[in-house]
């Protein structure tokens, strides 16, 4: 059953159809959730009894952390699908997710540092949570570097798929680092077996922002993959045109993205 | 209003957090949309050229 | 079964087995290097394995209730770190304490253990996983659910802690 679904959307034309139907909703939801979440987070939620107003950093820090892990998981699943079922779109999804996930990881690290200085008394420590999160950023960068490291794009894609899968092992390590080892970072406050330990007045803006980040990721990913497919089509048309005109196929296929006339 | 911008004395940490988030997300959105526009116009132009050259719709 | 399907199945198993082996290998490595992954040691850890006299280490735990004593020089503080077990360690620290430092709160200190007293040159406050407005914290204390100087309870774990008021700034 699932194989059929994969196969249907492995076809780029069908994928574009589905993506184009989802994209407007994803943008719309991002604006609604993000707008309400920001309003509550900045204007209409209480300060924390210990952290004071710095609790508001949580509303941009924690969703960025969730997305950093979520994007890497997306990348790993897409790479597994590409390896096992050889679906062309799966590789594009992994590639476009990497850029977005890396940005979320940087935002998570920077906002966390800005919270750590006033609350912990330090910008950075090498505890298991912070270190494994930094490793995640390097895994994203490694994926992007490998993707472009080879003259033969197919080899780059294969190497990148491998780092996406192997590196995924870091995701549960990040999640459970605060339980398995003593860390300076506090334990999970939302995704816990015994329920959240955040007051509802603070949990609501946090979940709204989390939802907004997720729909933003969906919109960005689908738009980017759709653009990627269009770029590929443009390239193949340019090659066909160049061949028909008797020029060598390597005349100027690479200049396409700069709008050069082939 | 001043109390709001002061963030209980933590303005130097709260506002940069929101600023850096805004910069990061706007960067992602802007590059994504610009790339989409460029891909669209390039593809449309090439499709028009291909049709003018009478190559048909052989390419996906 | 067709040849293509068989190949797909083989790749699926290869990925699953590969990930499984990788998981086992990672778990083994992490267990082996556990000591370096731990950011700090607790009083119980130190009682079990006394550090060398001039070995720098991080000591963490909760600041014991009624143990914080500012010293006469005005900048040195003495306090006791506990971890719920039978062992405690006395700490002296000269310097400015972070905003979150208080009794009942988690803390990580770095320094050297000299004659049973931990001489710290760095103190970091550890935040716990409880987030609530001041009104709720006060209500929890008023209702006796939370004793001053004890670790904070979750704002949602107790039915009596419900806080109906509108958010205030």
PDB file of N, CA, C and O in Angstrom, chain A residues 110-181:
ATOM      1  N   UNK A 110      21.994  29.754  18.449  1.00  0.00           N
ATOM      2  CA  UNK A 110      22.209  31.166  18.786  1.00  0.00           C
ATOM      3  C   UNK A 110      21.223  31.626  19.857  1.00  0.00           C
ATOM      4  O   UNK A 110      21.614  32.246  20.854  1.00  0.00           O
ATOM      5  N   UNK A 111      19.933  31.295  19.700  1.00  0.00           N
ATOM      6  CA  UNK A 111      18.951  31.742  20.701  1.00  0.00           C
ATOM      7  C   UNK A 111      19.206  31.040  22.037  1.00  0.00           C
ATOM      8  O   UNK A 111      19.013  31.638  23.099  1.00  0.00           O
ATOM      9  N   UNK A 112      19.660  29.799  21.987  1.00  0.00           N
ATOM     10  CA  UNK A 112      19.977  29.086  23.229  1.00  0.00           C
ATOM     11  C   UNK A 112      21.120  29.750  23.968  1.00  0.00           C
ATOM     12  O   UNK A 112      21.100  29.883  25.189  1.00  0.00           O
ATOM     13  N   UNK A 113      22.112  30.200  23.204  1.00  0.00           N
ATOM     14  CA  UNK A 113      23.246  30.884  23.791  1.00  0.00           C
ATOM     15  C   UNK A 113      22.803  32.193  24.445  1.00  0.00           C
ATOM     16  O   UNK A 113      23.254  32.544  25.544  1.00  0.00           O
ATOM     17  N   UNK A 114      21.890  32.895  23.771  1.00  0.00           N
ATOM     18  CA  UNK A 114      21.384  34.165  24.294  1.00  0.00           C
ATOM     19  C   UNK A 114      20.541  33.950  25.561  1.00  0.00           C
ATOM     20  O   UNK A 114      20.364  34.869  26.354  1.00  0.00           O
ATOM     21  N   UNK A 115      20.021  32.760  25.756  1.00  0.00           N
ATOM     22  CA  UNK A 115      19.296  32.456  26.990  1.00  0.00           C
ATOM     23  C   UNK A 115      20.278  31.981  28.068  1.00  0.00           C
ATOM     24  O   UNK A 115      20.135  32.298  29.248  1.00  0.00           O
ATOM     25  N   UNK A 116      21.272  31.210  27.651  1.00  0.00           N
ATOM     26  CA  UNK A 116      22.218  30.616  28.597  1.00  0.00           C
ATOM     27  C   UNK A 116      23.026  31.658  29.348  1.00  0.00           C
ATOM     28  O   UNK A 116      23.282  31.508  30.540  1.00  0.00           O
ATOM     29  N   UNK A 117      23.436  32.725  28.656  1.00  0.00           N
ATOM     30  CA  UNK A 117      24.272  33.730  29.307  1.00  0.00           C
ATOM     31  C   UNK A 117      23.584  34.340  30.536  1.00  0.00           C
ATOM     32  O   UNK A 117      24.127  34.284  31.630  1.00  0.00           O
ATOM     33  N   UNK A 118      22.354  34.885  30.411  1.00  0.00           N
ATOM     34  CA  UNK A 118      21.747  35.453  31.624  1.00  0.00           C
ATOM     35  C   UNK A 118      21.286  34.399  32.631  1.00  0.00           C
ATOM     36  O   UNK A 118      21.294  34.668  33.829  1.00  0.00           O
ATOM     37  N   UNK A 119      20.867  33.208  32.191  1.00  0.00           N
ATOM     38  CA  UNK A 119      20.275  32.247  33.130  1.00  0.00           C
ATOM     39  C   UNK A 119      21.311  31.307  33.736  1.00  0.00           C
ATOM     40  O   UNK A 119      21.376  31.121  34.936  1.00  0.00           O
ATOM     41  N   UNK A 120      22.111  30.667  32.899  1.00  0.00           N
ATOM     42  CA  UNK A 120      23.117  29.742  33.433  1.00  0.00           C
ATOM     43  C   UNK A 120      24.348  30.481  33.942  1.00  0.00           C
ATOM     44  O   UNK A 120      25.042  30.014  34.833  1.00  0.00           O
ATOM     45  N   UNK A 121      24.626  31.618  33.251  1.00  0.00           N
ATOM     46  CA  UNK A 121      25.863  32.328  33.539  1.00  0.00           C
ATOM     47  C   UNK A 121      26.949  32.004  32.530  1.00  0.00           C
ATOM     48  O   UNK A 121      28.116  32.287  32.772  1.00  0.00           O
ATOM     49  N   UNK A 122      26.592  31.410  31.392  1.00  0.00           N
ATOM     50  CA  UNK A 122      27.592  31.130  30.363  1.00  0.00           C
ATOM     51  C   UNK A 122      26.920  31.062  28.992  1.00  0.00           C
ATOM     52  O   UNK A 122      25.770  30.659  28.874  1.00  0.00           O
ATOM     53  N   UNK A 123      27.675  31.485  27.953  1.00  0.00           N
ATOM     54  CA  UNK A 123      27.139  31.418  26.584  1.00  0.00           C
ATOM     55  C   UNK A 123      27.108  29.979  26.090  1.00  0.00           C
ATOM     56  O   UNK A 123      26.265  29.594  25.306  1.00  0.00           O
ATOM     57  N   UNK A 124      28.109  29.201  26.524  1.00  0.00           N
ATOM     58  CA  UNK A 124      28.263  27.865  25.936  1.00  0.00           C
ATOM     59  C   UNK A 124      28.944  26.947  26.932  1.00  0.00           C
ATOM     60  O   UNK A 124      29.844  27.377  27.657  1.00  0.00           O
ATOM     61  N   UNK A 125      28.516  25.698  26.984  1.00  0.00           N
ATOM     62  CA  UNK A 125      29.261  24.664  27.710  1.00  0.00           C
ATOM     63  C   UNK A 125      29.295  23.430  26.823  1.00  0.00           C
ATOM     64  O   UNK A 125      28.442  23.257  25.937  1.00  0.00           O
ATOM     65  N   UNK A 126      30.277  22.588  27.062  1.00  0.00           N
ATOM     66  CA  UNK A 126      30.375  21.358  26.265  1.00  0.00           C
ATOM     67  C   UNK A 126      29.651  20.226  26.977  1.00  0.00           C
ATOM     68  O   UNK A 126      30.243  19.209  27.284  1.00  0.00           O
ATOM     69  N   UNK A 127      28.383  20.414  27.268  1.00  0.00           N
ATOM     70  CA  UNK A 127      27.648  19.293  27.850  1.00  0.00           C
ATOM     71  C   UNK A 127      27.051  18.460  26.710  1.00  0.00           C
ATOM     72  O   UNK A 127      27.143  18.823  25.535  1.00  0.00           O
ATOM     73  N   UNK A 128      26.456  17.312  27.060  1.00  0.00           N
ATOM     74  CA  UNK A 128      26.052  16.360  26.022  1.00  0.00           C
ATOM     75  C   UNK A 128      24.983  16.948  25.092  1.00  0.00           C
ATOM     76  O   UNK A 128      24.999  16.720  23.891  1.00  0.00           O
ATOM     77  N   UNK A 129      24.058  17.769  25.639  1.00  0.00           N
ATOM     78  CA  UNK A 129      22.988  18.305  24.803  1.00  0.00           C
ATOM     79  C   UNK A 129      23.539  19.331  23.815  1.00  0.00           C
ATOM     80  O   UNK A 129      23.285  19.260  22.608  1.00  0.00           O
ATOM     81  N   UNK A 130      24.301  20.292  24.314  1.00  0.00           N
ATOM     82  CA  UNK A 130      24.793  21.350  23.432  1.00  0.00           C
ATOM     83  C   UNK A 130      25.768  20.788  22.402  1.00  0.00           C
ATOM     84  O   UNK A 130      25.733  21.161  21.224  1.00  0.00           O
ATOM     85  N   UNK A 131      26.617  19.868  22.847  1.00  0.00           N
ATOM     86  CA  UNK A 131      27.602  19.302  21.929  1.00  0.00           C
ATOM     87  C   UNK A 131      26.923  18.480  20.828  1.00  0.00           C
ATOM     88  O   UNK A 131      27.258  18.609  19.648  1.00  0.00           O
ATOM     89  N   UNK A 132      25.932  17.653  21.210  1.00  0.00           N
ATOM     90  CA  UNK A 132      25.276  16.828  20.189  1.00  0.00           C
ATOM     91  C   UNK A 132      24.492  17.704  19.214  1.00  0.00           C
ATOM     92  O   UNK A 132      24.348  17.368  18.032  1.00  0.00           O
ATOM     93  N   UNK A 133      23.994  18.850  19.686  1.00  0.00           N
ATOM     94  CA  UNK A 133      23.288  19.761  18.778  1.00  0.00           C
ATOM     95  C   UNK A 133      24.275  20.393  17.785  1.00  0.00           C
ATOM     96  O   UNK A 133      23.941  20.574  16.613  1.00  0.00           O
ATOM     97  N   UNK A 134      25.478  20.706  18.272  1.00  0.00           N
ATOM     98  CA  UNK A 134      26.494  21.254  17.366  1.00  0.00           C
ATOM     99  C   UNK A 134      26.902  20.192  16.340  1.00  0.00           C
ATOM    100  O   UNK A 134      27.104  20.498  15.160  1.00  0.00           O
ATOM    101  N   UNK A 135      26.987  18.937  16.786  1.00  0.00           N
ATOM    102  CA  UNK A 135      27.300  17.842  15.865  1.00  0.00           C
ATOM    103  C   UNK A 135      26.225  17.762  14.776  1.00  0.00           C
ATOM    104  O   UNK A 135      26.527  17.538  13.599  1.00  0.00           O
ATOM    105  N   UNK A 136      24.966  17.989  15.157  1.00  0.00           N
ATOM    106  CA  UNK A 136      23.880  17.960  14.168  1.00  0.00           C
ATOM    107  C   UNK A 136      24.109  19.001  13.077  1.00  0.00           C
ATOM    108  O   UNK A 136      23.910  18.737  11.893  1.00  0.00           O
ATOM    109  N   UNK A 137      24.566  20.204  13.486  1.00  0.00           N
ATOM    110  CA  UNK A 137      24.846  21.242  12.489  1.00  0.00           C
ATOM    111  C   UNK A 137      25.936  20.764  11.528  1.00  0.00           C
ATOM    112  O   UNK A 137      25.825  20.942  10.306  1.00  0.00           O
ATOM    113  N   UNK A 138      26.983  20.121  12.084  1.00  0.00           N
ATOM    114  CA  UNK A 138      28.062  19.636  11.220  1.00  0.00           C
ATOM    115  C   UNK A 138      27.570  18.530  10.298  1.00  0.00           C
ATOM    116  O   UNK A 138      28.036  18.411   9.159  1.00  0.00           O
ATOM    117  N   UNK A 139      26.621  17.720  10.767  1.00  0.00           N
ATOM    118  CA  UNK A 139      26.065  16.672   9.901  1.00  0.00           C
ATOM    119  C   UNK A 139      25.319  17.298   8.720  1.00  0.00           C
ATOM    120  O   UNK A 139      25.428  16.850   7.582  1.00  0.00           O
ATOM    121  N   UNK A 140      24.543  18.355   9.008  1.00  0.00           N
ATOM    122  CA  UNK A 140      23.855  19.068   7.920  1.00  0.00           C
ATOM    123  C   UNK A 140      24.881  19.614   6.922  1.00  0.00           C
ATOM    124  O   UNK A 140      24.726  19.472   5.712  1.00  0.00           O
ATOM    125  N   UNK A 141      25.921  20.273   7.462  1.00  0.00           N
ATOM    126  CA  UNK A 141      26.931  20.859   6.579  1.00  0.00           C
ATOM    127  C   UNK A 141      27.646  19.765   5.796  1.00  0.00           C
ATOM    128  O   UNK A 141      27.949  19.928   4.607  1.00  0.00           O
ATOM    129  N   UNK A 142      27.902  18.631   6.468  1.00  0.00           N
ATOM    130  CA  UNK A 142      28.546  17.512   5.790  1.00  0.00           C
ATOM    131  C   UNK A 142      27.689  16.976   4.662  1.00  0.00           C
ATOM    132  O   UNK A 142      28.196  16.681   3.564  1.00  0.00           O
ATOM    133  N   UNK A 143      26.395  16.865   4.906  1.00  0.00           N
ATOM    134  CA  UNK A 143      25.466  16.407   3.866  1.00  0.00           C
ATOM    135  C   UNK A 143      25.560  17.326   2.649  1.00  0.00           C
ATOM    136  O   UNK A 143      25.713  16.874   1.515  1.00  0.00           O
ATOM    137  N   UNK A 144      25.503  18.644   2.906  1.00  0.00           N
ATOM    138  CA  UNK A 144      25.517  19.602   1.778  1.00  0.00           C
ATOM    139  C   UNK A 144      26.859  19.580   1.059  1.00  0.00           C
ATOM    140  O   UNK A 144      26.911  19.665  -0.167  1.00  0.00           O
ATOM    141  N   UNK A 145      27.942  19.420   1.829  1.00  0.00           N
ATOM    142  CA  UNK A 145      29.268  19.401   1.207  1.00  0.00           C
ATOM    143  C   UNK A 145      29.432  18.144   0.339  1.00  0.00           C
ATOM    144  O   UNK A 145      29.897  18.222  -0.801  1.00  0.00           O
ATOM    145  N   UNK A 146      29.026  16.983   0.876  1.00  0.00           N
ATOM    146  CA  UNK A 146      29.168  15.735   0.116  1.00  0.00           C
ATOM    147  C   UNK A 146      28.349  15.765  -1.165  1.00  0.00           C
ATOM    148  O   UNK A 146      28.770  15.293  -2.212  1.00  0.00           O
ATOM    149  N   UNK A 147      27.165  16.346  -1.051  1.00  0.00           N
ATOM    150  CA  UNK A 147      26.264  16.425  -2.201  1.00  0.00           C
ATOM    151  C   UNK A 147      26.974  17.069  -3.401  1.00  0.00           C
ATOM    152  O   UNK A 147      26.750  16.694  -4.539  1.00  0.00           O
ATOM    153  N   UNK A 148      27.816  18.052  -3.110  1.00  0.00           N
ATOM    154  CA  UNK A 148      28.460  18.806  -4.192  1.00  0.00           C
ATOM    155  C   UNK A 148      29.943  18.489  -4.338  1.00  0.00           C
ATOM    156  O   UNK A 148      30.656  19.184  -5.046  1.00  0.00           O
ATOM    157  N   UNK A 149      30.417  17.434  -3.656  1.00  0.00           N
ATOM    158  CA  UNK A 149      31.859  17.196  -3.617  1.00  0.00           C
ATOM    159  C   UNK A 149      32.375  16.443  -4.833  1.00  0.00           C
ATOM    160  O   UNK A 149      33.576  16.404  -5.070  1.00  0.00           O
ATOM    161  N   UNK A 150      31.484  15.822  -5.602  1.00  0.00           N
ATOM    162  CA  UNK A 150      31.945  14.968  -6.700  1.00  0.00           C
ATOM    163  C   UNK A 150      31.589  15.562  -8.058  1.00  0.00           C
ATOM    164  O   UNK A 150      30.579  16.251  -8.191  1.00  0.00           O
ATOM    165  N   UNK A 151      32.439  15.273  -9.055  1.00  0.00           N
ATOM    166  CA  UNK A 151      32.129  15.721 -10.414  1.00  0.00           C
ATOM    167  C   UNK A 151      30.884  15.010 -10.929  1.00  0.00           C
ATOM    168  O   UNK A 151      30.074  15.577 -11.645  1.00  0.00           O
ATOM    169  N   UNK A 152      30.761  13.742 -10.521  1.00  0.00           N
ATOM    170  CA  UNK A 152      29.596  12.961 -10.918  1.00  0.00           C
ATOM    171  C   UNK A 152      28.507  13.182  -9.858  1.00  0.00           C
ATOM    172  O   UNK A 152      28.660  12.737  -8.715  1.00  0.00           O
ATOM    173  N   UNK A 153      27.422  13.890 -10.205  1.00  0.00           N
ATOM    174  CA  UNK A 153      26.399  14.216  -9.208  1.00  0.00           C
ATOM    175  C   UNK A 153      25.811  12.970  -8.538  1.00  0.00           C
ATOM    176  O   UNK A 153      25.431  13.001  -7.372  1.00  0.00           O
ATOM    177  N   UNK A 154      25.758  11.855  -9.285  1.00  0.00           N
ATOM    178  CA  UNK A 154      25.184  10.629  -8.731  1.00  0.00           C
ATOM    179  C   UNK A 154      25.994  10.139  -7.526  1.00  0.00           C
ATOM    180  O   UNK A 154      25.433   9.708  -6.527  1.00  0.00           O
ATOM    181  N   UNK A 155      27.311  10.273  -7.635  1.00  0.00           N
ATOM    182  CA  UNK A 155      28.168   9.838  -6.519  1.00  0.00           C
ATOM    183  C   UNK A 155      27.963  10.743  -5.306  1.00  0.00           C
ATOM    184  O   UNK A 155      27.915  10.274  -4.173  1.00  0.00           O
ATOM    185  N   UNK A 156      27.826  12.035  -5.563  1.00  0.00           N
ATOM    186  CA  UNK A 156      27.566  12.968  -4.465  1.00  0.00           C
ATOM    187  C   UNK A 156      26.261  12.634  -3.758  1.00  0.00           C
ATOM    188  O   UNK A 156      26.185  12.637  -2.530  1.00  0.00           O
ATOM    189  N   UNK A 157      25.244  12.313  -4.573  1.00  0.00           N
ATOM    190  CA  UNK A 157      23.946  11.977  -3.989  1.00  0.00           C
ATOM    191  C   UNK A 157      24.050  10.730  -3.130  1.00  0.00           C
ATOM    192  O   UNK A 157      23.494  10.674  -2.023  1.00  0.00           O
ATOM    193  N   UNK A 158      24.803   9.728  -3.609  1.00  0.00           N
ATOM    194  CA  UNK A 158      24.930   8.488  -2.830  1.00  0.00           C
ATOM    195  C   UNK A 158      25.647   8.729  -1.510  1.00  0.00           C
ATOM    196  O   UNK A 158      25.218   8.228  -0.459  1.00  0.00           O
ATOM    197  N   UNK A 159      26.715   9.529  -1.548  1.00  0.00           N
ATOM    198  CA  UNK A 159      27.444   9.816  -0.317  1.00  0.00           C
ATOM    199  C   UNK A 159      26.562  10.589   0.658  1.00  0.00           C
ATOM    200  O   UNK A 159      26.555  10.319   1.865  1.00  0.00           O
ATOM    201  N   UNK A 160      25.782  11.542   0.111  1.00  0.00           N
ATOM    202  CA  UNK A 160      24.918  12.365   0.965  1.00  0.00           C
ATOM    203  C   UNK A 160      23.826  11.511   1.612  1.00  0.00           C
ATOM    204  O   UNK A 160      23.515  11.689   2.792  1.00  0.00           O
ATOM    205  N   UNK A 161      23.244  10.577   0.830  1.00  0.00           N
ATOM    206  CA  UNK A 161      22.225   9.684   1.401  1.00  0.00           C
ATOM    207  C   UNK A 161      22.789   8.941   2.604  1.00  0.00           C
ATOM    208  O   UNK A 161      22.120   8.771   3.619  1.00  0.00           O
ATOM    209  N   UNK A 162      24.028   8.506   2.463  1.00  0.00           N
ATOM    210  CA  UNK A 162      24.643   7.702   3.513  1.00  0.00           C
ATOM    211  C   UNK A 162      24.833   8.525   4.796  1.00  0.00           C
ATOM    212  O   UNK A 162      24.529   8.058   5.897  1.00  0.00           O
ATOM    213  N   UNK A 163      25.302   9.777   4.642  1.00  0.00           N
ATOM    214  CA  UNK A 163      25.525  10.590   5.848  1.00  0.00           C
ATOM    215  C   UNK A 163      24.185  10.954   6.486  1.00  0.00           C
ATOM    216  O   UNK A 163      24.067  11.056   7.708  1.00  0.00           O
ATOM    217  N   UNK A 164      23.121  11.081   5.658  1.00  0.00           N
ATOM    218  CA  UNK A 164      21.792  11.369   6.214  1.00  0.00           C
ATOM    219  C   UNK A 164      21.339  10.195   7.082  1.00  0.00           C
ATOM    220  O   UNK A 164      20.811  10.391   8.178  1.00  0.00           O
ATOM    221  N   UNK A 165      21.556   8.977   6.613  1.00  0.00           N
ATOM    222  CA  UNK A 165      21.117   7.795   7.371  1.00  0.00           C
ATOM    223  C   UNK A 165      21.995   7.564   8.600  1.00  0.00           C
ATOM    224  O   UNK A 165      21.492   7.402   9.716  1.00  0.00           O
ATOM    225  N   UNK A 166      23.308   7.550   8.387  1.00  0.00           N
ATOM    226  CA  UNK A 166      24.228   7.264   9.488  1.00  0.00           C
ATOM    227  C   UNK A 166      24.107   8.342  10.565  1.00  0.00           C
ATOM    228  O   UNK A 166      24.057   8.055  11.756  1.00  0.00           O
ATOM    229  N   UNK A 167      24.020   9.608  10.123  1.00  0.00           N
ATOM    230  CA  UNK A 167      23.966  10.716  11.066  1.00  0.00           C
ATOM    231  C   UNK A 167      22.678  10.762  11.860  1.00  0.00           C
ATOM    232  O   UNK A 167      22.628  11.382  12.917  1.00  0.00           O
ATOM    233  N   UNK A 168      21.646  10.083  11.350  1.00  0.00           N
ATOM    234  CA  UNK A 168      20.364  10.146  12.063  1.00  0.00           C
ATOM    235  C   UNK A 168      20.479   9.596  13.483  1.00  0.00           C
ATOM    236  O   UNK A 168      19.726   9.993  14.369  1.00  0.00           O
ATOM    237  N   UNK A 169      21.450   8.723  13.711  1.00  0.00           N
ATOM    238  CA  UNK A 169      21.648   8.119  15.032  1.00  0.00           C
ATOM    239  C   UNK A 169      21.825   9.215  16.084  1.00  0.00           C
ATOM    240  O   UNK A 169      21.549   9.034  17.262  1.00  0.00           O
ATOM    241  N   UNK A 170      22.255  10.408  15.634  1.00  0.00           N
ATOM    242  CA  UNK A 170      22.461  11.530  16.554  1.00  0.00           C
ATOM    243  C   UNK A 170      21.134  12.111  17.064  1.00  0.00           C
ATOM    244  O   UNK A 170      21.095  12.742  18.110  1.00  0.00           O
ATOM    245  N   UNK A 171      20.034  11.884  16.313  1.00  0.00           N
ATOM    246  CA  UNK A 171      18.757  12.504  16.700  1.00  0.00           C
ATOM    247  C   UNK A 171      18.247  11.968  18.046  1.00  0.00           C
ATOM    248  O   UNK A 171      17.980  12.755  18.959  1.00  0.00           O
ATOM    249  N   UNK A 172      18.132  10.627  18.230  1.00  0.00           N
ATOM    250  CA  UNK A 172      17.744  10.153  19.570  1.00  0.00           C
ATOM    251  C   UNK A 172      18.777  10.506  20.640  1.00  0.00           C
ATOM    252  O   UNK A 172      18.412  10.702  21.806  1.00  0.00           O
ATOM    253  N   UNK A 173      20.044  10.618  20.246  1.00  0.00           N
ATOM    254  CA  UNK A 173      21.061  10.993  21.245  1.00  0.00           C
ATOM    255  C   UNK A 173      20.783  12.410  21.757  1.00  0.00           C
ATOM    256  O   UNK A 173      20.831  12.685  22.955  1.00  0.00           O
ATOM    257  N   UNK A 174      20.457  13.331  20.832  1.00  0.00           N
ATOM    258  CA  UNK A 174      20.130  14.701  21.256  1.00  0.00           C
ATOM    259  C   UNK A 174      18.920  14.688  22.183  1.00  0.00           C
ATOM    260  O   UNK A 174      18.934  15.265  23.267  1.00  0.00           O
ATOM    261  N   UNK A 175      17.884  13.977  21.741  1.00  0.00           N
ATOM    262  CA  UNK A 175      16.628  13.967  22.500  1.00  0.00           C
ATOM    263  C   UNK A 175      16.846  13.443  23.922  1.00  0.00           C
ATOM    264  O   UNK A 175      16.359  14.014  24.883  1.00  0.00           O
ATOM    265  N   UNK A 176      17.574  12.333  24.052  1.00  0.00           N
ATOM    266  CA  UNK A 176      17.694  11.695  25.365  1.00  0.00           C
ATOM    267  C   UNK A 176      18.966  12.078  26.126  1.00  0.00           C
ATOM    268  O   UNK A 176      19.158  11.615  27.249  1.00  0.00           O
ATOM    269  N   UNK A 177      19.828  12.932  25.511  1.00  0.00           N
ATOM    270  CA  UNK A 177      21.072  13.308  26.183  1.00  0.00           C
ATOM    271  C   UNK A 177      20.805  13.845  27.584  1.00  0.00           C
ATOM    272  O   UNK A 177      21.564  13.573  28.517  1.00  0.00           O
ATOM    273  N   UNK A 178      19.704  14.597  27.742  1.00  0.00           N
ATOM    274  CA  UNK A 178      19.424  15.223  29.035  1.00  0.00           C
ATOM    275  C   UNK A 178      18.940  14.204  30.069  1.00  0.00           C
ATOM    276  O   UNK A 178      18.861  14.513  31.256  1.00  0.00           O
ATOM    277  N   UNK A 179      18.572  12.988  29.610  1.00  0.00           N
ATOM    278  CA  UNK A 179      18.155  11.966  30.564  1.00  0.00           C
ATOM    279  C   UNK A 179      19.278  10.976  30.832  1.00  0.00           C
ATOM    280  O   UNK A 179      19.408  10.461  31.930  1.00  0.00           O
ATOM    281  N   UNK A 180      20.067  10.683  29.790  1.00  0.00           N
ATOM    282  CA  UNK A 180      21.091   9.646  29.922  1.00  0.00           C
ATOM    283  C   UNK A 180      22.304  10.135  30.707  1.00  0.00           C
ATOM    284  O   UNK A 180      22.937   9.370  31.422  1.00  0.00           O
ATOM    285  N   UNK A 181      22.650  11.404  30.531  1.00  0.00           N
ATOM    286  CA  UNK A 181      23.855  11.921  31.184  1.00  0.00           C
ATOM    287  C   UNK A 181      23.519  13.191  31.939  1.00  0.00           C
ATOM    288  O   UNK A 181      22.551  13.875  31.619  1.00  0.00           O
TER     289      UNK A 181
END
